[in-house]
mmCIF file of C-alpha atoms in Angstrom:
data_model
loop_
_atom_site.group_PDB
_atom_site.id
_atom_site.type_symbol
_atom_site.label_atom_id
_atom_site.label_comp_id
_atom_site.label_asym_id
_atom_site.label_seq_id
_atom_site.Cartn_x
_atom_site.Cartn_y
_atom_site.Cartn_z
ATOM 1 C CA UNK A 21 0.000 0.000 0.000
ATOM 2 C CA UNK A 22 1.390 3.521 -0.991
ATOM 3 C CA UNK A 23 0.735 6.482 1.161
ATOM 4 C CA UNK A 24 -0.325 9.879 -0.673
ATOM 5 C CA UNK A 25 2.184 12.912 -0.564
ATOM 6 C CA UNK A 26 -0.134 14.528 1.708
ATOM 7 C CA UNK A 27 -1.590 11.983 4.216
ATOM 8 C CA UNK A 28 -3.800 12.495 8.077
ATOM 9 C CA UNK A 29 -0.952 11.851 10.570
ATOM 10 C CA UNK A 30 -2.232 9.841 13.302
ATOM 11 C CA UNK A 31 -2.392 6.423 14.578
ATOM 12 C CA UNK A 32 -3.662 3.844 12.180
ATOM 13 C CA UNK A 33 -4.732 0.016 12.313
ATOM 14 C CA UNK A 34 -3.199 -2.267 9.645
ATOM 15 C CA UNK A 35 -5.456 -5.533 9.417
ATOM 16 C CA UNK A 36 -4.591 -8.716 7.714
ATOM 17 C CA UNK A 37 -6.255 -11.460 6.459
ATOM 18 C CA UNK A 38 -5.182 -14.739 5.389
ATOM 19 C CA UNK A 39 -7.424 -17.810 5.196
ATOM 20 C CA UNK A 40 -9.430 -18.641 8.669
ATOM 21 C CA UNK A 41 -6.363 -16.532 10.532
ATOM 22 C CA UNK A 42 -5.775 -12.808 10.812
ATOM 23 C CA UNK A 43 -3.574 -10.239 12.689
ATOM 24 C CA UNK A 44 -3.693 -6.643 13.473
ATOM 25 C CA UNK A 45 -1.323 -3.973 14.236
ATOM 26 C CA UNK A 46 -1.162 -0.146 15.309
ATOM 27 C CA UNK A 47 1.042 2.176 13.716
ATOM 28 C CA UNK A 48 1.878 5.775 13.670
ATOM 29 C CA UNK A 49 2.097 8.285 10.449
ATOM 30 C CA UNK A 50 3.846 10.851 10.891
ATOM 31 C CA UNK A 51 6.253 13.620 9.820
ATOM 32 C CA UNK A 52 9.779 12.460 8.528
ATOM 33 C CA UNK A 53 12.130 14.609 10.139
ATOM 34 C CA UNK A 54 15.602 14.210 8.635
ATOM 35 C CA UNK A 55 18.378 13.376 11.450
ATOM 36 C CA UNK A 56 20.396 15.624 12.456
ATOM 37 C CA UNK A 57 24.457 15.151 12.845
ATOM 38 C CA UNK A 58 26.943 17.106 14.427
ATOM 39 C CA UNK A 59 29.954 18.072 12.698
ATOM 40 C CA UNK A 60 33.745 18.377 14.287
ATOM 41 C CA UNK A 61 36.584 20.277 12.773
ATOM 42 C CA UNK A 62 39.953 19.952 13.836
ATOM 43 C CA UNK A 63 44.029 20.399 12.992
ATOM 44 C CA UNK A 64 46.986 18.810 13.856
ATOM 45 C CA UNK A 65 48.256 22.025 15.906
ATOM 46 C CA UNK A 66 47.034 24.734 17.224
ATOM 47 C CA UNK A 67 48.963 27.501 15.464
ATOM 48 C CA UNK A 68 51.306 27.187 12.261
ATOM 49 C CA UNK A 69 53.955 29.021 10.404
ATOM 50 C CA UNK A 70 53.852 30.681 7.310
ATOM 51 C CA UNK A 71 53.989 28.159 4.558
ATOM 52 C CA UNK A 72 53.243 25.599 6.810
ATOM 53 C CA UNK A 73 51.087 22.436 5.943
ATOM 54 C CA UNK A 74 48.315 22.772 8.000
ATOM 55 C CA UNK A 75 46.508 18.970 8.411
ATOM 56 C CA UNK A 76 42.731 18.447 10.035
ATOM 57 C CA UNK A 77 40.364 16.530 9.418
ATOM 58 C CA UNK A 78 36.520 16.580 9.558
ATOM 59 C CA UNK A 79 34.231 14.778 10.940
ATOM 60 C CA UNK A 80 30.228 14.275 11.132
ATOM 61 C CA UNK A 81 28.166 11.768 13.124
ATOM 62 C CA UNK A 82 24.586 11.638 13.470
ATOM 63 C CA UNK A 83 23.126 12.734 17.183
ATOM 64 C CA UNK A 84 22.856 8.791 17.506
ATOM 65 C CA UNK A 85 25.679 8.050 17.321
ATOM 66 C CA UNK A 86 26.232 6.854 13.771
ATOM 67 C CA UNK A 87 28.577 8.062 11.056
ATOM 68 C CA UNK A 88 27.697 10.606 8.352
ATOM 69 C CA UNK A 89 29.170 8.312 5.078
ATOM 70 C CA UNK A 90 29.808 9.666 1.771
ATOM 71 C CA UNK A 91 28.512 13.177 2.749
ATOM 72 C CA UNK A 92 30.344 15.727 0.721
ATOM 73 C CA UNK A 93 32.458 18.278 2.726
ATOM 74 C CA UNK A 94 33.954 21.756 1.502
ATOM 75 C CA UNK A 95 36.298 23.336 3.242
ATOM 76 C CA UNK A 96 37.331 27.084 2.876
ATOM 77 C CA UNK A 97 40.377 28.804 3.962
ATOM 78 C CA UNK A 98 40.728 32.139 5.044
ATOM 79 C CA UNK A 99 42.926 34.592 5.851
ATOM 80 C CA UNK A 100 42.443 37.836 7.496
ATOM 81 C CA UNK A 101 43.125 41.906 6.190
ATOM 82 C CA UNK A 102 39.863 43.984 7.738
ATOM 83 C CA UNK A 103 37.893 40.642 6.581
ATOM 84 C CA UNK A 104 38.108 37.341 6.001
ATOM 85 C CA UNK A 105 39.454 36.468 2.196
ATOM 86 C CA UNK A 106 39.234 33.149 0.634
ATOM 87 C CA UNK A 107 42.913 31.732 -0.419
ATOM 88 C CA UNK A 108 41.952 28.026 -0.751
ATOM 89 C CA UNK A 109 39.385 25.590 -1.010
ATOM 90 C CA UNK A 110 39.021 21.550 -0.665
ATOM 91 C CA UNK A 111 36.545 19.447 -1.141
ATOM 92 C CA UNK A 112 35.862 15.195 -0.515
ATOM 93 C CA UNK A 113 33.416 12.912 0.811
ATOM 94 C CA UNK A 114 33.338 11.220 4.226
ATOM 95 C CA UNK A 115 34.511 7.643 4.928
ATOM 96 C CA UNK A 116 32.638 4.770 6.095
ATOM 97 C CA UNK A 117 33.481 5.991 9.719
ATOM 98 C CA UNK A 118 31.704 9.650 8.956
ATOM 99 C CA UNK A 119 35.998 11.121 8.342
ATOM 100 C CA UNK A 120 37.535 13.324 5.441
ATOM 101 C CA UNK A 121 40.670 14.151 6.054
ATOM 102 C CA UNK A 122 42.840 17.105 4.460
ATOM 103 C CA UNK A 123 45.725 19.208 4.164
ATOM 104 C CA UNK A 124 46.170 23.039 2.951
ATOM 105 C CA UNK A 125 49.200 25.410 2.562
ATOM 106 C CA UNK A 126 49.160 28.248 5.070
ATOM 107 C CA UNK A 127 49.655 31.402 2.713
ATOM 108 C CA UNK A 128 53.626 32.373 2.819
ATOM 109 C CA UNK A 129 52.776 35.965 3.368
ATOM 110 C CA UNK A 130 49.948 37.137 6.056
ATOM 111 C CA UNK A 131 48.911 40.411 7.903
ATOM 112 C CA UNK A 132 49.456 40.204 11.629
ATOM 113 C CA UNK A 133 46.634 41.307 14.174
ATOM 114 C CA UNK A 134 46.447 43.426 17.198
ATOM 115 C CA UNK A 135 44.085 40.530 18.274
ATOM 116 C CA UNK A 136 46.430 38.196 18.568
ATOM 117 C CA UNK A 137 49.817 39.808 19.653
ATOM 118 C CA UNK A 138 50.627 40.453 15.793
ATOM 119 C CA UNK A 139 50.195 36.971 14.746
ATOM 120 C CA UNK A 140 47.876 36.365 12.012
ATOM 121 C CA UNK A 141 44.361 34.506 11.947
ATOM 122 C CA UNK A 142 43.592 31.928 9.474
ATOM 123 C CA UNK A 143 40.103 31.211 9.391
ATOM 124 C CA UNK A 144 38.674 27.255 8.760
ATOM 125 C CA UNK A 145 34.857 26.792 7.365
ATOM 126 C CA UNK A 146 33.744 23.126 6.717
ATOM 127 C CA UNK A 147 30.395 22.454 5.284
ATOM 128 C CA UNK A 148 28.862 18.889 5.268
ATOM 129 C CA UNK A 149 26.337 18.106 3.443
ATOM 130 C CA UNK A 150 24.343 14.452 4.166
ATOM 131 C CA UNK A 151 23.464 12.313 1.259
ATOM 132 C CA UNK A 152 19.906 11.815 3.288
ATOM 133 C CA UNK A 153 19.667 15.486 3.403
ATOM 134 C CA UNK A 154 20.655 18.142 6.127
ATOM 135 C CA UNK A 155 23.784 20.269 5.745
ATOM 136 C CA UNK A 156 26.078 21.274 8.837
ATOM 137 C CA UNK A 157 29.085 23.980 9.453
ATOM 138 C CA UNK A 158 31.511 24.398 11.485
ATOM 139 C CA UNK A 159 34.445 26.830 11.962
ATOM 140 C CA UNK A 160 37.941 27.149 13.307
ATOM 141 C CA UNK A 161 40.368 29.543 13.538
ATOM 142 C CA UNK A 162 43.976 29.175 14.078
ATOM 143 C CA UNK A 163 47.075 31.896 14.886
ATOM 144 C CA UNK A 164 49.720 31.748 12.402
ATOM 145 C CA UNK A 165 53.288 33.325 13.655
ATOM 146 C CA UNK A 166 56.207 34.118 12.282
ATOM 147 C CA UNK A 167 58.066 32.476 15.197
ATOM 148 C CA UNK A 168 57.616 29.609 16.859
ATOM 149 C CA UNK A 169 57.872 31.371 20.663
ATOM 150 C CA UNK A 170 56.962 34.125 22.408
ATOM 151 C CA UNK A 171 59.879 35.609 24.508
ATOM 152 C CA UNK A 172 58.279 38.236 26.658
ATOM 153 C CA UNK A 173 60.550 40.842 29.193
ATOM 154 C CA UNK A 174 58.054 41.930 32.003
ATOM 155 C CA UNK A 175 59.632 44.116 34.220
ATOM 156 C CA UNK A 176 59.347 43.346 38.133
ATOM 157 C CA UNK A 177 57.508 47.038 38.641
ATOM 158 C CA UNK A 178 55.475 46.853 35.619
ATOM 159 C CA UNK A 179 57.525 49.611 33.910
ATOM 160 C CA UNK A 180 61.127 50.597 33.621
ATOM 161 C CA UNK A 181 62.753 53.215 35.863
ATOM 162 C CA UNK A 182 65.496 55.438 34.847
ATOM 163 C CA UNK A 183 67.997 55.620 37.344
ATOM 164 C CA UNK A 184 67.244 52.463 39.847
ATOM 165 C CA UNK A 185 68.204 48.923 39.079
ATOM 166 C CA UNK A 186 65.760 46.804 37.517
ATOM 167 C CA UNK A 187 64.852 43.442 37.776
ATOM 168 C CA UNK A 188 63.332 42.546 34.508
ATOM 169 C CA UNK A 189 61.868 38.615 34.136
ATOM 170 C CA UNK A 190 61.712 36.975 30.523
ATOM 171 C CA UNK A 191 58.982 34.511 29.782
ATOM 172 C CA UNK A 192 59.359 31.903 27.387
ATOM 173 C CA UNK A 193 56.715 29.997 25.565
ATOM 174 C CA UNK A 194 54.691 28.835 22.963
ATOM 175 C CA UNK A 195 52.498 30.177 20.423
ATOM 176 C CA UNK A 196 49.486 28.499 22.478
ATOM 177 C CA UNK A 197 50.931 29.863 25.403
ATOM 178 C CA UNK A 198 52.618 26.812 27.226
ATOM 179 C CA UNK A 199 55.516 27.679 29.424
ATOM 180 C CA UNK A 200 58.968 26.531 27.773
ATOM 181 C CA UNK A 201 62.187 25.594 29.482
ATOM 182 C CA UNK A 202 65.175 27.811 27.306
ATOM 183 C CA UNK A 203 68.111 28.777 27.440
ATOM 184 C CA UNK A 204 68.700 32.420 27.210
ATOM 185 C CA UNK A 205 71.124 34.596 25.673
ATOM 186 C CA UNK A 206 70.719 38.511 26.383
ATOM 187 C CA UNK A 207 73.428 40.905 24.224
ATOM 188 C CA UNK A 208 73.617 44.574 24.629
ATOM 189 C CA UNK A 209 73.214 45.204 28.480
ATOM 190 C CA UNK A 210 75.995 46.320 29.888
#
């Protein structure tokens, strides 16, 4: 039995009859609402270089826990100068497991950012699109440096004073901010 395109939504009884025996059974009509998935985005590190390879990879699972497979994914790359500007794109299709993985080349030459301490933003947007139906973005931005650490001189009085001695600490660390053992080397103080 086929259903119309627009049918009563309710509860129905099915009834069938075969010979002296028969059976019954109650079932509901109703609405198909598409499933929704989630979609994750994520890299290999949390800031790059320029010219870097930047690896992530994408992926989407249904709110029950299943894989999104063969949904097509486009990811754009952006960089920023008073807006986000596209300088790549990529594009696949999920795995069986609901993955697409990928790799882009951080632009060699980007504008740094009050923002972020003069580093430069690159900007990730993935959008997954189901082959059931239902489409889902996500986006990530990571700091791109010129240098791999931050050295940092913070003076013990917040400022320097002419005439007094100073006691000035340097703080070394990552990109991300993670404290880093060094070894130090300070020319030009007498």
């Amino acid at each position: 039995v086929s259903l119309r395109d627009q049918v009563n939504t309710g509860d129905y009884a099915l009834s069938a009859f075969f010979g002296g025996a028969s059976a019954r059974r109650s079932v509901m009509v109703k609405t198909y609402v598409l499933p929704k998935f989630r979609v994750d985005l994520s890299t290999d590190r949390a800031s790059y270089q320029p010219g870097d390879t930047l690896r992530g990879e994408v992926r989407a699972i249904y709110t029950f826990g299943q894989p999104v497979a063969a949904a097509r994914v486009r990811i754009v790359g952006s960089d920023f100068i008073e807006r986000f500007h596209e300088f790549t794109t990529v594009e696949g299709t999920t795995d069986a497991t609901g993955r697409y993985a990928f790799s882009v080349t951080v632009p060699a030459s980007l504008v740094g950012q009050p923002l972020v301490r003069g580093d430069a933003l690159v900007k990730l947007d993935a959008t997954v699109s189901a082959t059931a139906g239902g489409e889902q973005q996500k986006s990530l931005e990571v700091i791109v440096a010129k240098e791999p650490l931050r050295i940092e001189a913070v003076a013990e009085s917040g400022e320097l004073l002419r005439g007094v001695p100073n006691r000035v600490y340097l703080v070394v660390s990552t990109i991300e901010g993670e404290p880093v053992a060094a070894k130090l080397s300070v020319r030009g103080v007498p």
